[in-house]
PDB file of C-alpha atoms in Angstrom:
ATOM      1  CA  MET A   1      82.041 100.271 103.744  1.00 41.00           C
ATOM      2  CA  ALA A   2      85.770  99.843 104.388  1.00 49.00           C
ATOM      3  CA  LYS A   3      87.965  98.386 101.674  1.00 65.00           C
ATOM      4  CA  THR A   4      89.263  94.939 102.506  1.00 82.00           C
ATOM      5  CA  SER A   5      92.985  94.405 102.096  1.00 93.00           C
ATOM      6  CA  HIS A   6      94.614  91.317 100.664  1.00 96.00           C
ATOM      7  CA  TYR A   7      95.848  90.531 104.164  1.00 97.00           C
ATOM      8  CA  ASP A   8      92.255  90.574 105.399  1.00 96.00           C
ATOM      9  CA  PHE A   9      91.158  88.171 102.664  1.00 95.00           C
ATOM     10  CA  LEU A  10      93.810  85.696 103.803  1.00 96.00           C
ATOM     11  CA  GLU A  11      93.156  86.430 107.491  1.00 96.00           C
ATOM     12  CA  VAL A  12      96.836  87.150 108.184  1.00 97.00           C
ATOM     13  CA  ALA A  13      98.705  90.103 109.651  1.00 96.00           C
ATOM     14  CA  PRO A  14     100.751  92.392 107.401  1.00 96.00           C
ATOM     15  CA  ASP A  15     103.914  91.008 108.979  1.00 96.00           C
ATOM     16  CA  ALA A  16     102.950  87.384 108.248  1.00 97.00           C
ATOM     17  CA  SER A  17     105.716  85.133 106.996  1.00 97.00           C
ATOM     18  CA  PRO A  18     105.562  83.585 103.517  1.00 97.00           C
ATOM     19  CA  GLU A  19     104.843  80.236 105.189  1.00 98.00           C
ATOM     20  CA  ASP A  20     101.926  81.727 107.153  1.00 98.00           C
ATOM     21  CA  ILE A  21     100.511  83.217 103.957  1.00 98.00           C
ATOM     22  CA  LYS A  22     100.769  79.907 102.121  1.00 98.00           C
ATOM     23  CA  ARG A  23      99.193  78.007 105.017  1.00 98.00           C
ATOM     24  CA  ALA A  24      96.311  80.489 105.291  1.00 98.00           C
ATOM     25  CA  TYR A  25      95.726  80.396 101.534  1.00 98.00           C
ATOM     26  CA  ARG A  26      95.588  76.615 101.410  1.00 98.00           C
ATOM     27  CA  LYS A  27      93.079  76.419 104.251  1.00 98.00           C
ATOM     28  CA  LEU A  28      90.817  79.173 102.929  1.00 97.00           C
ATOM     29  CA  ALA A  29      91.035  77.988  99.314  1.00 97.00           C
ATOM     30  CA  ARG A  30      90.085  74.483 100.381  1.00 96.00           C
ATOM     31  CA  ASP A  31      87.151  75.740 102.468  1.00 96.00           C
ATOM     32  CA  ASN A  32      85.848  78.092  99.757  1.00 95.00           C
ATOM     33  CA  HIS A  33      86.630  76.099  96.615  1.00 96.00           C
ATOM     34  CA  PRO A  34      83.662  76.000  94.199  1.00 94.00           C
ATOM     35  CA  ASP A  35      83.855  72.194  94.027  1.00 95.00           C
ATOM     36  CA  ARG A  36      83.229  72.026  97.778  1.00 95.00           C
ATOM     37  CA  ASN A  37      80.482  74.652  97.593  1.00 94.00           C
ATOM     38  CA  PRO A  38      78.477  73.960  94.424  1.00 95.00           C
ATOM     39  CA  GLY A  39      76.017  76.727  93.639  1.00 94.00           C
ATOM     40  CA  ASP A  40      77.368  79.013  96.375  1.00 94.00           C
ATOM     41  CA  ASP A  41      78.214  82.219  94.530  1.00 95.00           C
ATOM     42  CA  ALA A  42      79.505  83.879  97.703  1.00 95.00           C
ATOM     43  CA  ALA A  43      82.014  81.064  98.282  1.00 95.00           C
ATOM     44  CA  GLU A  44      83.133  81.298  94.665  1.00 95.00           C
ATOM     45  CA  GLU A  45      83.684  85.047  94.998  1.00 96.00           C
ATOM     46  CA  ARG A  46      85.634  84.543  98.261  1.00 96.00           C
ATOM     47  CA  PHE A  47      87.737  81.880  96.501  1.00 97.00           C
ATOM     48  CA  LYS A  48      88.592  84.352  93.728  1.00 96.00           C
ATOM     49  CA  GLN A  49      89.500  87.065  96.253  1.00 96.00           C
ATOM     50  CA  ILE A  50      91.613  84.657  98.301  1.00 97.00           C
ATOM     51  CA  THR A  51      93.428  83.432  95.191  1.00 97.00           C
ATOM     52  CA  ARG A  52      94.116  86.989  93.991  1.00 96.00           C
ATOM     53  CA  ALA A  53      95.408  87.962  97.432  1.00 97.00           C
ATOM     54  CA  PHE A  54      97.723  84.954  97.464  1.00 98.00           C
ATOM     55  CA  GLU A  55      99.044  85.756  93.988  1.00 97.00           C
ATOM     56  CA  ILE A  56     100.081  89.187  95.216  1.00 97.00           C
ATOM     57  CA  LEU A  57     101.293  88.411  98.730  1.00 97.00           C
ATOM     58  CA  SER A  58     103.263  85.316  97.762  1.00 97.00           C
ATOM     59  CA  ASP A  59     105.380  87.289  95.273  1.00 97.00           C
ATOM     60  CA  PRO A  60     108.022  89.273  97.224  1.00 96.00           C
ATOM     61  CA  ASP A  61     108.207  92.090  94.654  1.00 94.00           C
ATOM     62  CA  LYS A  62     104.454  92.506  94.359  1.00 95.00           C
ATOM     63  CA  ARG A  63     104.051  92.293  98.127  1.00 96.00           C
ATOM     64  CA  ALA A  64     106.628  95.043  98.690  1.00 94.00           C
ATOM     65  CA  LEU A  65     104.893  97.327  96.197  1.00 94.00           C
ATOM     66  CA  TYR A  66     101.463  96.459  97.629  1.00 95.00           C
ATOM     67  CA  ASP A  67     102.675  97.244 101.154  1.00 94.00           C
ATOM     68  CA  GLU A  68     103.967 100.608  99.990  1.00 89.00           C
ATOM     69  CA  LEU A  69     101.332 101.680  97.469  1.00 89.00           C
ATOM     70  CA  GLY A  70      98.281  99.561  98.246  1.00 89.00           C
ATOM     71  CA  ASP A  71      95.920  99.008  95.335  1.00 88.00           C
ATOM     72  CA  ASP A  72      97.750 101.662  93.326  1.00 87.00           C
ATOM     73  CA  ALA A  73     100.553  99.122  92.826  1.00 90.00           C
ATOM     74  CA  GLU A  74      98.260  97.051  90.655  1.00 89.00           C
ATOM     75  CA  ARG A  75      97.043 100.127  88.798  1.00 87.00           C
ATOM     76  CA  ILE A  76     100.618 100.892  87.740  1.00 87.00           C
ATOM     77  CA  GLY A  77     101.124  97.305  86.626  1.00 89.00           C
ATOM     78  CA  TRP A  78     103.530  96.290  89.402  1.00 89.00           C
ATOM     79  CA  ASP A  79     106.194  98.296  87.567  1.00 88.00           C
ATOM     80  CA  ARG A  80     109.056  99.512  89.789  1.00 86.00           C
ATOM     81  CA  LYS A  81     109.919 102.371  87.433  1.00 88.00           C
ATOM     82  CA  LYS A  82     106.333 103.600  87.457  1.00 87.00           C
ATOM     83  CA  ALA A  83     106.336 103.183  91.250  1.00 85.00           C
ATOM     84  CA  GLU A  84     109.258 105.614  91.493  1.00 86.00           C
ATOM     85  CA  THR A  85     107.346 108.103  89.340  1.00 86.00           C
ATOM     86  CA  TYR A  86     104.295 107.587  91.552  1.00 81.00           C
ATOM     87  CA  ARG A  87     106.390 108.207  94.695  1.00 81.00           C
ATOM     88  CA  HIS A  88     107.775 111.398  93.181  1.00 81.00           C
ATOM     89  CA  TRP A  89     104.270 112.551  92.256  1.00 81.00           C
ATOM     90  CA  ALA A  90     102.905 111.676  95.721  1.00 77.00           C
ATOM     91  CA  ARG A  91     105.693 113.612  97.470  1.00 78.00           C
ATOM     92  CA  GLY A  92     105.027 116.626  95.279  1.00 77.00           C
ATOM     93  CA  SER A  93     101.307 116.637  95.933  1.00 60.00           C
ATOM     94  CA  GLN A  94     101.605 116.713  99.731  1.00 55.00           C
TER      95      GLN A  94
END
């Protein structure tokens, strides 16, 4: 099973504008909100994924690191200094 990206959760392209991301989040959050879908565990899980994706993609610094490092950006704590170390390590291991 392929890993779903934060862009996929929000149903936007990687080059989406901040306004497009916000618009997509609002629509999907509204449609999947637990209050609108009582007892629907799948909708609640989608809501959590959509919210997490928005938290990352709406922050320019986090989005830049996510675009470069993918999920590893979160693993290093969104830290730019650690990202530089990661880049150095990745270049050395190729």
